[in-house]
XYZ file of C-alpha atoms in Angstrom:
334
model
C 83.857 79.443 -188.936
C 87.033 78.657 -190.896
C 89.335 81.509 -189.878
C 89.533 84.934 -188.220
C 91.201 88.033 -189.656
C 92.294 90.217 -186.746
C 93.618 93.552 -187.980
C 95.536 94.686 -184.915
C 95.651 97.519 -182.371
C 95.479 95.199 -179.394
C 97.196 97.513 -176.909
C 95.605 100.785 -175.778
C 96.479 104.343 -176.744
C 99.125 106.080 -174.676
C 97.205 109.351 -174.325
C 96.671 109.447 -170.566
C 99.631 111.291 -169.035
C 98.564 110.066 -165.604
C 98.572 106.434 -166.724
C 101.423 105.885 -169.132
C 101.866 102.590 -170.924
C 104.942 100.469 -170.449
C 106.407 97.599 -172.443
C 105.113 94.957 -170.053
C 101.545 96.217 -170.471
C 101.837 96.062 -174.255
C 102.979 92.437 -174.096
C 100.273 91.523 -171.586
C 97.646 93.022 -173.920
C 98.834 90.748 -176.722
C 98.745 87.732 -174.417
C 95.253 88.633 -173.194
C 93.909 88.912 -176.752
C 95.093 85.403 -177.585
C 93.574 84.095 -174.352
C 90.216 85.658 -175.241
C 90.269 84.211 -178.741
C 91.299 80.818 -177.384
C 88.476 80.795 -174.822
C 85.910 81.680 -177.510
C 87.054 79.552 -180.453
C 88.761 76.217 -180.932
C 91.905 77.616 -182.538
C 92.878 74.148 -183.716
C 89.862 74.284 -186.033
C 89.384 78.024 -186.556
C 92.598 79.663 -187.767
C 93.461 83.060 -186.269
C 95.498 85.497 -188.366
C 96.718 88.552 -186.399
C 98.685 91.549 -187.595
C 100.567 94.439 -185.977
C 98.854 97.807 -185.455
C 100.349 101.191 -184.661
C 99.312 100.805 -180.995
C 100.911 97.376 -180.706
C 104.514 98.547 -180.613
C 106.521 99.565 -177.567
C 106.768 103.145 -178.864
C 103.495 104.422 -180.332
C 103.609 104.406 -184.168
C 107.286 103.462 -184.333
C 108.999 100.209 -185.274
C 112.091 99.209 -187.227
C 113.507 95.957 -188.533
C 114.796 93.579 -185.867
C 118.359 93.747 -187.159
C 118.408 97.551 -186.802
C 116.720 98.088 -183.450
C 116.752 96.225 -180.127
C 113.205 97.238 -179.133
C 111.803 96.024 -182.449
C 113.742 92.769 -182.149
C 112.364 92.268 -178.652
C 108.764 92.924 -179.776
C 108.953 90.509 -182.712
C 110.430 87.823 -180.478
C 107.700 88.309 -177.877
C 104.967 88.148 -180.525
C 106.592 85.106 -182.111
C 106.257 83.281 -178.797
C 102.743 84.601 -178.050
C 101.490 83.632 -181.520
C 103.342 80.299 -181.635
C 100.243 78.312 -180.486
C 98.419 79.614 -183.577
C 100.618 77.349 -185.747
C 101.150 79.950 -188.436
C 104.574 78.629 -189.479
C 105.986 82.114 -188.950
C 108.923 82.583 -191.291
C 112.129 84.534 -190.811
C 110.339 87.537 -192.328
C 108.242 87.738 -189.179
C 111.173 87.646 -186.777
C 112.925 90.319 -188.825
C 109.990 92.438 -189.993
C 106.696 91.317 -188.456
C 105.019 90.013 -191.628
C 104.211 86.525 -192.860
C 102.274 84.364 -195.332
C 100.265 81.230 -194.657
C 98.833 78.776 -197.182
C 95.551 77.398 -195.913
C 95.260 73.725 -196.945
C 91.706 74.120 -198.222
C 91.577 77.843 -198.833
C 93.485 80.919 -199.963
C 96.939 82.134 -199.021
C 96.734 84.763 -196.279
C 99.410 87.476 -196.373
C 99.682 89.526 -193.192
C 101.659 92.699 -193.890
C 103.354 94.987 -191.406
C 101.753 98.245 -192.564
C 103.874 100.117 -190.029
C 106.668 100.048 -192.612
C 104.438 102.079 -194.955
C 102.817 104.278 -192.270
C 103.657 107.974 -192.616
C 103.701 108.487 -188.835
C 106.400 105.880 -188.348
C 109.364 108.224 -188.381
C 111.792 105.369 -187.749
C 111.646 104.199 -191.366
C 112.391 105.811 -194.716
C 110.058 105.901 -197.697
C 109.984 102.962 -200.095
C 112.078 104.741 -202.731
C 115.022 103.955 -200.445
C 115.866 100.414 -201.619
C 117.007 99.076 -198.248
C 114.124 100.598 -196.266
C 111.889 98.086 -194.443
C 108.931 99.088 -196.604
C 110.805 98.546 -199.874
C 112.077 95.167 -198.687
C 108.555 94.139 -197.676
C 107.169 95.165 -201.080
C 109.742 92.992 -202.868
C 108.722 90.079 -200.639
C 105.010 90.788 -201.221
C 105.380 90.744 -204.984
C 107.326 87.476 -204.795
C 104.492 85.953 -202.751
C 101.908 87.139 -205.274
C 103.909 85.776 -208.214
C 104.164 82.401 -206.473
C 100.429 82.376 -205.736
C 99.629 83.414 -209.300
C 101.791 80.623 -210.727
C 100.156 78.097 -208.402
C 96.646 79.419 -209.134
C 96.100 80.215 -205.458
C 93.815 83.100 -204.401
C 95.305 85.540 -201.894
C 93.833 87.517 -199.013
C 95.956 90.493 -197.967
C 95.489 91.850 -194.461
C 97.172 94.639 -192.525
C 96.317 97.318 -190.005
C 96.656 100.696 -191.745
C 94.792 100.999 -195.068
C 96.163 102.741 -198.135
C 93.909 105.715 -198.837
C 93.881 108.453 -201.451
C 91.670 110.877 -199.505
C 93.910 111.140 -196.445
C 97.312 109.684 -197.155
C 98.373 107.295 -194.398
C 101.366 105.848 -196.266
C 104.688 107.390 -197.232
C 104.259 108.651 -200.833
C 106.563 106.177 -202.591
C 105.230 103.286 -200.506
C 101.678 104.255 -201.440
C 102.377 104.463 -205.169
C 104.296 101.194 -205.272
C 101.692 99.396 -203.180
C 98.746 100.532 -205.310
C 100.638 99.464 -208.419
C 101.174 95.977 -206.954
C 97.499 95.715 -206.011
C 96.523 96.576 -209.564
C 99.093 94.325 -211.203
C 97.932 91.267 -209.249
C 94.252 92.131 -208.882
C 93.201 88.828 -210.472
C 95.090 86.940 -207.738
C 94.023 89.117 -204.781
C 90.583 87.852 -203.767
C 90.264 90.049 -200.675
C 91.990 92.967 -198.925
C 91.218 93.648 -195.244
C 92.311 96.509 -192.959
C 91.268 98.421 -189.828
C 92.903 101.444 -188.103
C 90.393 104.161 -189.054
C 87.560 102.405 -187.153
C 85.215 103.173 -190.062
C 83.244 100.864 -192.338
C 84.526 101.990 -195.733
C 85.327 100.799 -199.230
C 88.294 101.883 -201.347
C 87.925 101.307 -205.077
C 90.902 100.204 -207.181
C 90.484 101.069 -210.839
C 92.380 101.470 -214.084
C 93.195 105.053 -214.941
C 92.300 106.535 -218.305
C 94.995 109.225 -218.435
C 97.210 109.075 -221.508
C 100.434 108.971 -219.492
C 99.608 108.211 -215.883
C 102.356 107.849 -213.306
C 100.661 104.568 -212.497
C 98.117 102.637 -214.554
C 96.026 102.190 -211.407
C 94.387 104.507 -208.875
C 92.703 104.029 -205.521
C 89.730 106.016 -204.234
C 88.373 105.779 -200.691
C 84.644 106.462 -200.779
C 83.480 109.140 -198.358
C 81.154 111.104 -200.657
C 79.225 110.348 -203.824
C 81.213 112.949 -205.762
C 84.247 110.674 -205.474
C 82.593 108.137 -207.772
C 84.093 109.979 -210.737
C 85.395 106.918 -212.589
C 83.727 104.377 -214.834
C 82.381 101.237 -213.143
C 83.862 99.113 -215.945
C 87.345 100.350 -214.966
C 87.010 98.909 -211.446
C 89.264 95.888 -210.882
C 89.025 95.378 -207.110
C 87.732 96.945 -203.893
C 89.501 97.101 -200.525
C 87.365 96.648 -197.415
C 87.969 98.402 -194.100
C 85.957 97.094 -191.158
C 84.820 98.967 -188.026
C 86.244 98.138 -184.613
C 85.170 98.070 -180.976
C 86.243 101.534 -179.817
C 83.523 103.581 -178.057
C 83.766 106.554 -180.451
C 81.460 104.638 -182.798
C 79.241 101.721 -181.929
C 81.301 98.510 -181.913
C 81.039 96.109 -184.808
C 82.378 92.934 -186.360
C 81.623 91.103 -189.574
C 81.356 87.586 -190.900
C 82.428 86.973 -194.490
C 81.122 84.238 -196.747
C 83.550 82.968 -199.372
C 83.863 80.396 -202.144
C 86.205 77.638 -200.971
C 87.017 76.778 -204.603
C 88.387 80.114 -205.782
C 88.554 82.188 -202.585
C 86.115 84.737 -203.995
C 84.019 86.624 -201.475
C 80.264 86.188 -201.609
C 79.851 89.091 -199.185
C 79.583 89.805 -195.483
C 77.115 90.244 -192.663
C 77.876 93.216 -190.416
C 76.948 93.048 -186.726
C 76.792 95.881 -184.224
C 75.873 96.700 -180.640
C 74.150 99.893 -179.478
C 76.345 101.447 -176.769
C 73.501 103.550 -175.381
C 71.349 100.457 -174.932
C 74.249 98.476 -173.529
C 75.107 101.116 -170.947
C 71.457 101.426 -169.923
C 70.847 97.673 -169.691
C 74.256 96.623 -168.404
C 74.491 94.049 -171.188
C 75.656 94.150 -174.797
C 73.309 92.759 -177.428
C 74.751 92.074 -180.875
C 72.401 92.649 -183.802
C 72.618 92.413 -187.554
C 73.338 95.864 -188.973
C 73.242 94.947 -192.655
C 74.244 92.347 -195.213
C 76.388 93.398 -198.163
C 74.230 91.298 -200.494
C 71.004 93.101 -199.594
C 72.583 96.554 -199.300
C 74.644 96.554 -202.488
C 72.709 94.047 -204.610
C 75.710 91.843 -205.389
C 75.975 88.077 -204.895
C 79.719 87.614 -205.462
C 82.468 90.170 -204.991
C 84.743 89.369 -207.914
C 85.683 92.004 -210.507
C 82.259 91.956 -212.163
C 80.565 92.019 -208.767
C 82.595 95.003 -207.583
C 81.781 96.796 -210.842
C 78.079 96.202 -210.241
C 78.432 97.427 -206.646
C 80.079 100.662 -207.801
C 77.400 101.094 -210.474
C 74.696 100.753 -207.813
C 76.456 103.276 -205.565
C 76.576 105.738 -208.466
C 73.038 105.331 -209.769
C 70.913 104.342 -206.784
C 70.492 107.156 -204.282
C 69.349 104.897 -201.448
C 72.353 102.594 -201.880
C 74.930 105.316 -201.251
C 72.783 106.758 -198.462
C 72.861 103.394 -196.690
C 76.618 103.135 -197.228
C 77.109 106.555 -195.606
C 74.922 105.586 -192.642
C 76.954 102.461 -191.949
C 80.379 104.174 -192.042
C 80.180 105.107 -188.331
C 78.179 101.990 -187.326
C 74.857 103.813 -186.837
C 76.521 106.223 -184.408
C 74.171 109.098 -185.196
C 70.921 107.121 -185.269
């Protein structure tokens, strides 16, 4: 295994009024996660890329830039020290805003964004149409990273916690529009896009719009029903993947991606799951293969042509979309 993409939400929810979280518990959760990864993998050989989720901050959903808020500054400094053994060469952007980029010597550039600066429930930050907002500043940095990667012919993987979605907007409006436009503009450079947060196994399709005067030349559609496949497969330019998590609402899951080391292109993934009912009855978790993207979607490489074929299969093959719908909740209702 070459590297791990860990999409955040390490600390627990703060829903139990009888057992409130405190800052020390949040930090200890981050430390514990790194200990678990370190005891399972040789992190000198397998690179770990973490990101910040909406549960990972001292105040649920809320975080600012370090220069504007003492709590945010304290969190970034703590995470900088906790993640230091990962040798990610964390830049000043991390200490100020919690995001970073890392060029793998024999692989793609990984960009870990702080999606909290786009998140519509983070009331500490303004929308991205405010030029000095943390989200707007991060978008300028992101585009600069993509331009550099494009010029150097380096593929890019973008990872964050909260996904951009059209169905249920999770981003501030201006942040969403600007972000989707960047994804479309640099779709040839972005070889993969990975998020979490919703706990569901879903795909969001990025495609060129056909309107005569669209506000943006690109649109994004999260797939939750077949009726949403109302665009032409040949207009698809990329697909964003959202992986399930380990919360007990659904069955827990994780996935292993296969990728081309030459161009960073994804060949696909194998999705694993554990049946909570069986685990609770037996007192032991057993991980099993849930599905492979290659067998389920009939695609061998997930580049633009591969994603177009995948969307075509979802549109025209009844069983393909039925399987997709079954896997969204990790076989919860089976």
